[in-house]
PDB file of C-alpha atoms in Angstrom:
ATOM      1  CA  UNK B 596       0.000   0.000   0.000  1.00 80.00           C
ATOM      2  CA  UNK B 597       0.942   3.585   0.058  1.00 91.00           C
ATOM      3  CA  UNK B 598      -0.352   7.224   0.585  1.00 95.00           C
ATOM      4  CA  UNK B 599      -0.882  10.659  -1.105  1.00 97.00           C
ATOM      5  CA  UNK B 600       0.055  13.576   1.483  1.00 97.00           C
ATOM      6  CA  UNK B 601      -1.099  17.015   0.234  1.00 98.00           C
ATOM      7  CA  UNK B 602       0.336  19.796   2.501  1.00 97.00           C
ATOM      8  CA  UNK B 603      -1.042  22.106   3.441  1.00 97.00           C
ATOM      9  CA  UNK B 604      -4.867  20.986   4.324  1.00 97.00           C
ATOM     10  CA  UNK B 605      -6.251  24.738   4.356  1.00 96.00           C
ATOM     11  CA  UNK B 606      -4.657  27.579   2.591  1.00 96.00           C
ATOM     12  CA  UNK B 607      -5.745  30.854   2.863  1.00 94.00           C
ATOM     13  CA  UNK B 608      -4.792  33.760   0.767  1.00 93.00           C
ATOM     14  CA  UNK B 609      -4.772  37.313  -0.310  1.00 93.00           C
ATOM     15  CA  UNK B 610      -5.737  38.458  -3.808  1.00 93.00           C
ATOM     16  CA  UNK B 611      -2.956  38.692  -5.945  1.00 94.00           C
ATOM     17  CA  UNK B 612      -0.768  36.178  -3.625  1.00 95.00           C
ATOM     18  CA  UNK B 613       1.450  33.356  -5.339  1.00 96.00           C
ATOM     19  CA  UNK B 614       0.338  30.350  -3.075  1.00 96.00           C
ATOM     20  CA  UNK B 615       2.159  26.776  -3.770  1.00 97.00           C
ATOM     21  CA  UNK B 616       0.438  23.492  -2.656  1.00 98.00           C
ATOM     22  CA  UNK B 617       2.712  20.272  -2.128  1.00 98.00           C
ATOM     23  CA  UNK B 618       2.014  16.730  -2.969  1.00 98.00           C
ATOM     24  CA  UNK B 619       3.807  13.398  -2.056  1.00 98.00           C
ATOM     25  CA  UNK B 620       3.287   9.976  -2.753  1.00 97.00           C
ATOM     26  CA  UNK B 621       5.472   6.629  -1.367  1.00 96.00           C
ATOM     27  CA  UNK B 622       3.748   4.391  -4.311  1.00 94.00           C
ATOM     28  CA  UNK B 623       6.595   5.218  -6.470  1.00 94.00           C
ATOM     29  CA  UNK B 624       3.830   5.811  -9.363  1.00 94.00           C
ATOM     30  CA  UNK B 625       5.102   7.444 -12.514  1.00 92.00           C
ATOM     31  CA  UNK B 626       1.924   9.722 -13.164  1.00 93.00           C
ATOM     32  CA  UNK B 627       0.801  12.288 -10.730  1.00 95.00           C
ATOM     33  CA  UNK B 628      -2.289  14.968 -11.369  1.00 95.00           C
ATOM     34  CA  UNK B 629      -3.524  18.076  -9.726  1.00 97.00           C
ATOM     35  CA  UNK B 630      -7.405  18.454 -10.166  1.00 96.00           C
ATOM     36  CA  UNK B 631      -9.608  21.556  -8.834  1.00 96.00           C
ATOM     37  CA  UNK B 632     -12.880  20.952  -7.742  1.00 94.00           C
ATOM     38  CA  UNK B 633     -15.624  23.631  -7.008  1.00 91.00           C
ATOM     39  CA  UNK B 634     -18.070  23.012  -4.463  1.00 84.00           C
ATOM     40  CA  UNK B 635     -20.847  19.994  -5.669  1.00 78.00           C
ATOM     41  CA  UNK B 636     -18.898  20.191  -8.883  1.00 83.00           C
ATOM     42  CA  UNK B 637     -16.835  17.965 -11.070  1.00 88.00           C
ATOM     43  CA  UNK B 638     -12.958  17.424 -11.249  1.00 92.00           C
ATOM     44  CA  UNK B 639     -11.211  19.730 -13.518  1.00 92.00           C
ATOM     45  CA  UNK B 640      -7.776  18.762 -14.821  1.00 93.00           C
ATOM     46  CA  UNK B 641      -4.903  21.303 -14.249  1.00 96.00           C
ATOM     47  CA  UNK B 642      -1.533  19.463 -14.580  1.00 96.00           C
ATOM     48  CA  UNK B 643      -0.556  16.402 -14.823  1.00 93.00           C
ATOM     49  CA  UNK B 644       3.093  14.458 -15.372  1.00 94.00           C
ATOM     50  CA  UNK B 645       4.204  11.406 -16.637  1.00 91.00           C
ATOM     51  CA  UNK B 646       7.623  11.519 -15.156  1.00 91.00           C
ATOM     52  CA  UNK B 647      10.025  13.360 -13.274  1.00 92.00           C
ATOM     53  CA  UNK B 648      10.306  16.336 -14.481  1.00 89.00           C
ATOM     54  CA  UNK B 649       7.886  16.003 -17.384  1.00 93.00           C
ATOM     55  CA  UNK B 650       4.768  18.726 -17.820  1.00 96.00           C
ATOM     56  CA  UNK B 651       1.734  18.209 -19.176  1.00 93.00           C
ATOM     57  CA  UNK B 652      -1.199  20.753 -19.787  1.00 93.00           C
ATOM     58  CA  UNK B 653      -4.958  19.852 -18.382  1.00 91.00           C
ATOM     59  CA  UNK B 654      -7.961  21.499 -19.641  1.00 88.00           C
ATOM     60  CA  UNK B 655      -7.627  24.189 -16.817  1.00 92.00           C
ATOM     61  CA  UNK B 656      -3.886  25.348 -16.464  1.00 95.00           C
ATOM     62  CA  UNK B 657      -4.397  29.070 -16.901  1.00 95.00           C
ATOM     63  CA  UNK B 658      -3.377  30.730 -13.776  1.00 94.00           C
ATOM     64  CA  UNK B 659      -1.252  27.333 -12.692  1.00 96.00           C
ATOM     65  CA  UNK B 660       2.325  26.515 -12.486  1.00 97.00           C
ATOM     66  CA  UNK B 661       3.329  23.275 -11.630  1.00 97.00           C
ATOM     67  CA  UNK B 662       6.649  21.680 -11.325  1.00 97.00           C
ATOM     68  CA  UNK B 663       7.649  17.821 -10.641  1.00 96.00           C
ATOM     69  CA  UNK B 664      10.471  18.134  -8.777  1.00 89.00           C
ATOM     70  CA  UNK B 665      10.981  14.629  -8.160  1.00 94.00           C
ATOM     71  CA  UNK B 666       9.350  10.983  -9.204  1.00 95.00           C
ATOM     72  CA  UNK B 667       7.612  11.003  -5.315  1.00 96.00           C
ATOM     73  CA  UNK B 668       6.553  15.131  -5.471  1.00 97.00           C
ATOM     74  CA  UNK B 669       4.606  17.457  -7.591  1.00 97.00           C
ATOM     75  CA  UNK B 670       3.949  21.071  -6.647  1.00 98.00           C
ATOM     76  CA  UNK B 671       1.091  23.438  -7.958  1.00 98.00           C
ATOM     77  CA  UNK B 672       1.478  26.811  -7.528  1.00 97.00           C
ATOM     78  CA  UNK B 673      -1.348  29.778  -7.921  1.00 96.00           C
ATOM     79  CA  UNK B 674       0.384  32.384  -9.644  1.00 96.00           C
ATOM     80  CA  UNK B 675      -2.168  35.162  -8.720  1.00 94.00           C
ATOM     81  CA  UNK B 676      -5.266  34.239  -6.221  1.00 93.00           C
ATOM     82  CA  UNK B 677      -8.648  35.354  -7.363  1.00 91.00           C
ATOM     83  CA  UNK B 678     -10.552  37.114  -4.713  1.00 86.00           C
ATOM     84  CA  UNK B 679     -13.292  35.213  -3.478  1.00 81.00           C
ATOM     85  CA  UNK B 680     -11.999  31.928  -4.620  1.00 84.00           C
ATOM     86  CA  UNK B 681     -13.019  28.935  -3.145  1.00 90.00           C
ATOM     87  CA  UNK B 682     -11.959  25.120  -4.173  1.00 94.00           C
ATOM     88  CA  UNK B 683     -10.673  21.897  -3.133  1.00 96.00           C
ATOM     89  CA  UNK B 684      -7.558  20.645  -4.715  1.00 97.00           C
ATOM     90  CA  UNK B 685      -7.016  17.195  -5.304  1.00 97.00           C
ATOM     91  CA  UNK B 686      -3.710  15.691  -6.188  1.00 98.00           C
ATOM     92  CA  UNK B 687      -3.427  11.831  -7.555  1.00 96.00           C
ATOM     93  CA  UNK B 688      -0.847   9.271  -8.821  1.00 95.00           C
ATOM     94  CA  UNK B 689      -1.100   6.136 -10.865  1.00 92.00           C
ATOM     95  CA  UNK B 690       1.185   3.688 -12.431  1.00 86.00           C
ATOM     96  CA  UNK B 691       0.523   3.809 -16.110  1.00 75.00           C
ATOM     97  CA  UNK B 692      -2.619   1.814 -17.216  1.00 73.00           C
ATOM     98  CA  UNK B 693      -4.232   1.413 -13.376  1.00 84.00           C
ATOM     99  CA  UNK B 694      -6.581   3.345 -11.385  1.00 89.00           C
ATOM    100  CA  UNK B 695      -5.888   6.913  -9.347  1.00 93.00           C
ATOM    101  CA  UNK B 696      -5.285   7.032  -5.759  1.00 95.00           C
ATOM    102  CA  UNK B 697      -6.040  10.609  -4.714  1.00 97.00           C
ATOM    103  CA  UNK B 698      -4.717  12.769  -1.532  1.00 97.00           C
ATOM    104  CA  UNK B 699      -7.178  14.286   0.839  1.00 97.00           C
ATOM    105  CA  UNK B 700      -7.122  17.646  -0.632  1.00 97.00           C
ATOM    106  CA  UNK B 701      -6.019  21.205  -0.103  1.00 97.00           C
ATOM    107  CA  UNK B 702      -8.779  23.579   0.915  1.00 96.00           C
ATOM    108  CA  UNK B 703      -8.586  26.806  -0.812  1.00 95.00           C
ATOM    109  CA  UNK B 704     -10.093  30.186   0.321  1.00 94.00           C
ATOM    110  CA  UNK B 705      -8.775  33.577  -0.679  1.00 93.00           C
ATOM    111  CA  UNK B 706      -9.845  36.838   1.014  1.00 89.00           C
TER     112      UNK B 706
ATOM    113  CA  UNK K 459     -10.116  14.334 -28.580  1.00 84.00           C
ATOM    114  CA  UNK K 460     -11.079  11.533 -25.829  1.00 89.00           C
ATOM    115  CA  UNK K 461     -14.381  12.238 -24.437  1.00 92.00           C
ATOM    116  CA  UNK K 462     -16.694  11.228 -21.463  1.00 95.00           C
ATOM    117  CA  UNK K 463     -20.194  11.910 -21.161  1.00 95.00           C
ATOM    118  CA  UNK K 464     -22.134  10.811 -18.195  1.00 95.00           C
ATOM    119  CA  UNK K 465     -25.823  11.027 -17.255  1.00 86.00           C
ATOM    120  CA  UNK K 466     -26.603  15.007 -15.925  1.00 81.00           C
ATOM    121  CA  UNK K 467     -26.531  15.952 -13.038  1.00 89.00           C
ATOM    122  CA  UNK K 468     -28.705  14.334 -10.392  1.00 94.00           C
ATOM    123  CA  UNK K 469     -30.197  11.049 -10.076  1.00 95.00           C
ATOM    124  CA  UNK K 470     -32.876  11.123  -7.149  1.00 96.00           C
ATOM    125  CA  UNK K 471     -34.241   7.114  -6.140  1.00 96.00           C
ATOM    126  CA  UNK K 472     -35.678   5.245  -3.647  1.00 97.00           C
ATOM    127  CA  UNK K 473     -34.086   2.796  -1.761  1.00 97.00           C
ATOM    128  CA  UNK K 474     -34.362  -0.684  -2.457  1.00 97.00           C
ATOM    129  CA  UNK K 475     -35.037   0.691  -6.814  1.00 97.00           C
ATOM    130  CA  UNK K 476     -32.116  -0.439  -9.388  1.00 97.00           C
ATOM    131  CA  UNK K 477     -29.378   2.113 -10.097  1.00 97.00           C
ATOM    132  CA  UNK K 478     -28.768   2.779 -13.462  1.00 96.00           C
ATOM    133  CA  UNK K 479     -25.880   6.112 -14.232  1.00 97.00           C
ATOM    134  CA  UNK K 480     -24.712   6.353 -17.664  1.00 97.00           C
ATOM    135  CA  UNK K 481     -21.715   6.512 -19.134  1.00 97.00           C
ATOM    136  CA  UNK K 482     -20.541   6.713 -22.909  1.00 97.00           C
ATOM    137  CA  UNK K 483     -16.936   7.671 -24.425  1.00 96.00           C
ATOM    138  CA  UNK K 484     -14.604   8.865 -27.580  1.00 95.00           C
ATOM    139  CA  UNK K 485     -11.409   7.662 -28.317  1.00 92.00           C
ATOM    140  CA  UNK K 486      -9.764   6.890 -31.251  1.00 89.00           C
ATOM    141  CA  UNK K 487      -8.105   4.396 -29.357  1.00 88.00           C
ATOM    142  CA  UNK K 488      -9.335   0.915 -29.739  1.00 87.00           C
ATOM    143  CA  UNK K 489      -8.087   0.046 -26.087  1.00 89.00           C
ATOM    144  CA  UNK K 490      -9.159   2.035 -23.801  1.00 91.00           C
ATOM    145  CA  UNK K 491      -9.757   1.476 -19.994  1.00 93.00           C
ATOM    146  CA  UNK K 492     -13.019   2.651 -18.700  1.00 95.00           C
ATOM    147  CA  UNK K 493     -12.959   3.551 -14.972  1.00 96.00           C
ATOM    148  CA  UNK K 494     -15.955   4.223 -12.146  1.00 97.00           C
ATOM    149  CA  UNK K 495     -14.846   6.172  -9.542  1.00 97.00           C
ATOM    150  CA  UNK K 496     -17.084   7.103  -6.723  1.00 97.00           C
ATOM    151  CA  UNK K 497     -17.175  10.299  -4.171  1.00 95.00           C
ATOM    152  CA  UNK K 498     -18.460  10.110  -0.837  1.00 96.00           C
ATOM    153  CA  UNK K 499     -19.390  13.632   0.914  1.00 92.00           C
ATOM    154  CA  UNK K 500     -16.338  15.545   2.670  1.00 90.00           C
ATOM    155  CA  UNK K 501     -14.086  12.443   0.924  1.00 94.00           C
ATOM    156  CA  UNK K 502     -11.396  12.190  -2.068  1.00 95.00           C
ATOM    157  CA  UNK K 503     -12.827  10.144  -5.089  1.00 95.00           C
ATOM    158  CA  UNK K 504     -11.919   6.557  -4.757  1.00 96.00           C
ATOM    159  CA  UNK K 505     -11.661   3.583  -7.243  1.00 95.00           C
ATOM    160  CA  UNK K 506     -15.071   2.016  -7.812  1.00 97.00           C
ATOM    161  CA  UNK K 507     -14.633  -0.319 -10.721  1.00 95.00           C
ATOM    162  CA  UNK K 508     -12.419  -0.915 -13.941  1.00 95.00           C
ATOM    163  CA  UNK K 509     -12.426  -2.558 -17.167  1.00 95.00           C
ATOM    164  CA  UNK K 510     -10.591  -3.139 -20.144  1.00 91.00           C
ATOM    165  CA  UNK K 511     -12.058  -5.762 -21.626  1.00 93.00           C
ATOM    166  CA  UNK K 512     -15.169  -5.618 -23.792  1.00 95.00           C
ATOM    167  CA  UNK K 513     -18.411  -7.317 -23.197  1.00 96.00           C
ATOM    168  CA  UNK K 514     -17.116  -8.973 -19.358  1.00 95.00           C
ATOM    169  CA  UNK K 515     -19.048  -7.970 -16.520  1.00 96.00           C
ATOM    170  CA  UNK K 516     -17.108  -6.038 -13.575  1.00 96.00           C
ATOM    171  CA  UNK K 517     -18.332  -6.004 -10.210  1.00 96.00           C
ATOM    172  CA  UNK K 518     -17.643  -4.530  -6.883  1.00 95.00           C
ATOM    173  CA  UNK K 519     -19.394  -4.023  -3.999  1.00 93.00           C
ATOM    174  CA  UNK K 520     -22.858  -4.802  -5.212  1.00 96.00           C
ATOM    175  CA  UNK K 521     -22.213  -2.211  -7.839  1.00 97.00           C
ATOM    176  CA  UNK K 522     -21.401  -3.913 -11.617  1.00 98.00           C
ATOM    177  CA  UNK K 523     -20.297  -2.144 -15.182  1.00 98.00           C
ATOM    178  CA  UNK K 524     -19.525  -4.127 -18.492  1.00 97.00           C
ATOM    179  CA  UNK K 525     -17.774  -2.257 -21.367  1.00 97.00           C
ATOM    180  CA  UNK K 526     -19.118  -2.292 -24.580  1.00 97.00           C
ATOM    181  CA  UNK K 527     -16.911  -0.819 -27.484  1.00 95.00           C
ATOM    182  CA  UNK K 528     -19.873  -1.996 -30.176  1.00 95.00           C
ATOM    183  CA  UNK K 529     -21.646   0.989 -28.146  1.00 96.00           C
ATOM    184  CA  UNK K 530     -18.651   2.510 -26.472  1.00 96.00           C
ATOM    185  CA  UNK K 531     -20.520   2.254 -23.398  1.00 97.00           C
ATOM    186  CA  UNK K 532     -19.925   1.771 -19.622  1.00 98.00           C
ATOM    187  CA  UNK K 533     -22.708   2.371 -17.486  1.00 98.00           C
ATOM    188  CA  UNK K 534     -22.916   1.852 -13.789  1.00 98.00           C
ATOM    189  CA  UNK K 535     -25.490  -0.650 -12.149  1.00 98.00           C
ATOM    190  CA  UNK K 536     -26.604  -1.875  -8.788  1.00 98.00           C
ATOM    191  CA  UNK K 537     -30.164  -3.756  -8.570  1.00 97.00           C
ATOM    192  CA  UNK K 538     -30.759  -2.401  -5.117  1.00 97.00           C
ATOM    193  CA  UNK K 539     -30.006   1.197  -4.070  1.00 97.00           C
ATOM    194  CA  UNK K 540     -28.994   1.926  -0.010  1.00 97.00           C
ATOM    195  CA  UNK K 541     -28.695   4.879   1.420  1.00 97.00           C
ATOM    196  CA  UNK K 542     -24.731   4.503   1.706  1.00 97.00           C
ATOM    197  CA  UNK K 543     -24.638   4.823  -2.246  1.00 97.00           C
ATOM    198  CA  UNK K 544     -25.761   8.384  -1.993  1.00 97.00           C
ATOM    199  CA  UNK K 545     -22.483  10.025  -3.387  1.00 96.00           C
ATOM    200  CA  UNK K 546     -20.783  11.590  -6.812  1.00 95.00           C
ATOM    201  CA  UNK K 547     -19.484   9.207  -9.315  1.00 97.00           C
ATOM    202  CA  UNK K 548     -17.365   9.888 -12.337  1.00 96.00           C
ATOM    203  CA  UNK K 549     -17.107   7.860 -15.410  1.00 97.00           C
ATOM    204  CA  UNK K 550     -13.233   8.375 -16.331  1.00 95.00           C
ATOM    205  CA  UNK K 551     -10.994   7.087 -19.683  1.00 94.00           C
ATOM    206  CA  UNK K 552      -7.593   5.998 -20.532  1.00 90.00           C
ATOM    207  CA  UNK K 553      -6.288   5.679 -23.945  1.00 79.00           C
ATOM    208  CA  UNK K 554      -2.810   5.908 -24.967  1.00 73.00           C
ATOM    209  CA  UNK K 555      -2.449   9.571 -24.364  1.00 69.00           C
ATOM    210  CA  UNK K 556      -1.752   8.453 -20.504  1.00 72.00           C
ATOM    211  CA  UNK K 557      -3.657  11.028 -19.890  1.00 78.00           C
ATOM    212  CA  UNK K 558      -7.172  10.423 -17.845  1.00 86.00           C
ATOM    213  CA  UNK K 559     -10.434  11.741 -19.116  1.00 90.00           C
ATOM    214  CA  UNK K 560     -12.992  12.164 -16.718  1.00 92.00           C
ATOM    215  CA  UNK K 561     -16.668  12.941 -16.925  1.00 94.00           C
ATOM    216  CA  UNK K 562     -18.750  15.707 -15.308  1.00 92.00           C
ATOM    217  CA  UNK K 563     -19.744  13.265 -12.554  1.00 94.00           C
ATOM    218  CA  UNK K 564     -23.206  12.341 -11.660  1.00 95.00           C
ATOM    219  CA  UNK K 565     -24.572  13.072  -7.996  1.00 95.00           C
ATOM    220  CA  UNK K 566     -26.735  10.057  -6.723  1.00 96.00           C
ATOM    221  CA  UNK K 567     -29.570  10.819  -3.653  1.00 97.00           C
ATOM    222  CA  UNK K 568     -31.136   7.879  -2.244  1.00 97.00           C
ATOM    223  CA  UNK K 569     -34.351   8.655   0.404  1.00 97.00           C
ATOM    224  CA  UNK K 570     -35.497   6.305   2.415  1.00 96.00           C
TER     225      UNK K 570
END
């Protein structure tokens, strides 16, 4: 077995603010993901990587940075909070052709 | 590009009625795997079921799926709804862009 650890659990932020959010996973999976999800809403796809130090655009990277530093850790960072933003995000990892084990999220609120 | 499109938004039933949530897909790709993931209130989504292989039934946990590339279809069933399967569920894809499509998700209430 393994785990996802997302750090922190509840970010809070200022408009404008660059804000990073940290995940880690011990499954030594190749593929790792950052989702955002809105309240009742779907998953959106913001980044995702295939390997260490690989980038790949989601559907919703506009505003996003994102940086695998190493095979175990992949960072997303905010570049400029939106005021009034609110959303969970959820990072994953999976080995190739197999299912998605996803953290417990990072809570999002800016002021 | 790959596609997923799931039943609308939300599926209201009684318990102890059959669950029925739609799901059908594009790809290009003739093997895809098909994925139901499910989303419990306050919790990260979670593996339901998974299949690559058409026409075989999958089952878990009372809930079954069997992939159909003739339609390419995978819809979720159960044949007796509880109150526990109240939750968000998300048809997803795989093809050989390694990169995983997921639907808009479908929201499932079940009253007593």
């Amino acid at each position: 077995g393994g785990i996802i650890t997302q750090t922190p659990k509840f970010l809070i932020g200022q408009e404008g603010q660059k804000l990073t959010l940290k995940c880690q996973q011990n499954f030594n999976h190749d593929t790792m993901y950052w989702y955002r999800q809105d309240s009742g809403k779907g998953l959106r796809l913001i980044y995702y990587s295939i390997t260490e130090n690989d980038l790949q655009k989601g559907d919703l990277s506009e505003g996003y940075d994102a940086s695998r530093e190493k095979k175990s850790s992949f960072s997303l960072t905010v570049t400029s909070a939106q005021k009034n933003e609110m959303a969970v995000f959820l990072c994953a990892s999976s080995n190739g052709w197999d299912e998605q084990y996803f953290g417990p999220g990072t809570r999002l609120t800016v002021l | 590009g790959d596609s997923v499109t799931q039943t609308e938004g939300l599926v209201t039933l009684t318990e102890g009625l059959p669950v029925m949530l739609n799901c059908t897909y594009q790809t290009i790709y003739s093997n895809p795997f098909l994925f139901w993931y499910v989303q419990h209130l306050n919790e990260s989504p979670r593996l339901l079921l998974k299949s690559f292989t058409d026409n075989k039934r999958t089952e878990h946990q009372g809930f079954h799926a069997t992939l159909h590339k003739s339609s390419s279809s995978f819809h979720l069933q159960k044949s007796s709804a509880q109150l526990s399967d109240s939750a968000l569920y998300y048809c997803a894809l795989l093809s050989n862009t390694n990169k995983v499509v997921f639907g808009t998700g479908t929201r499932l209430q079940v009253l007593p």
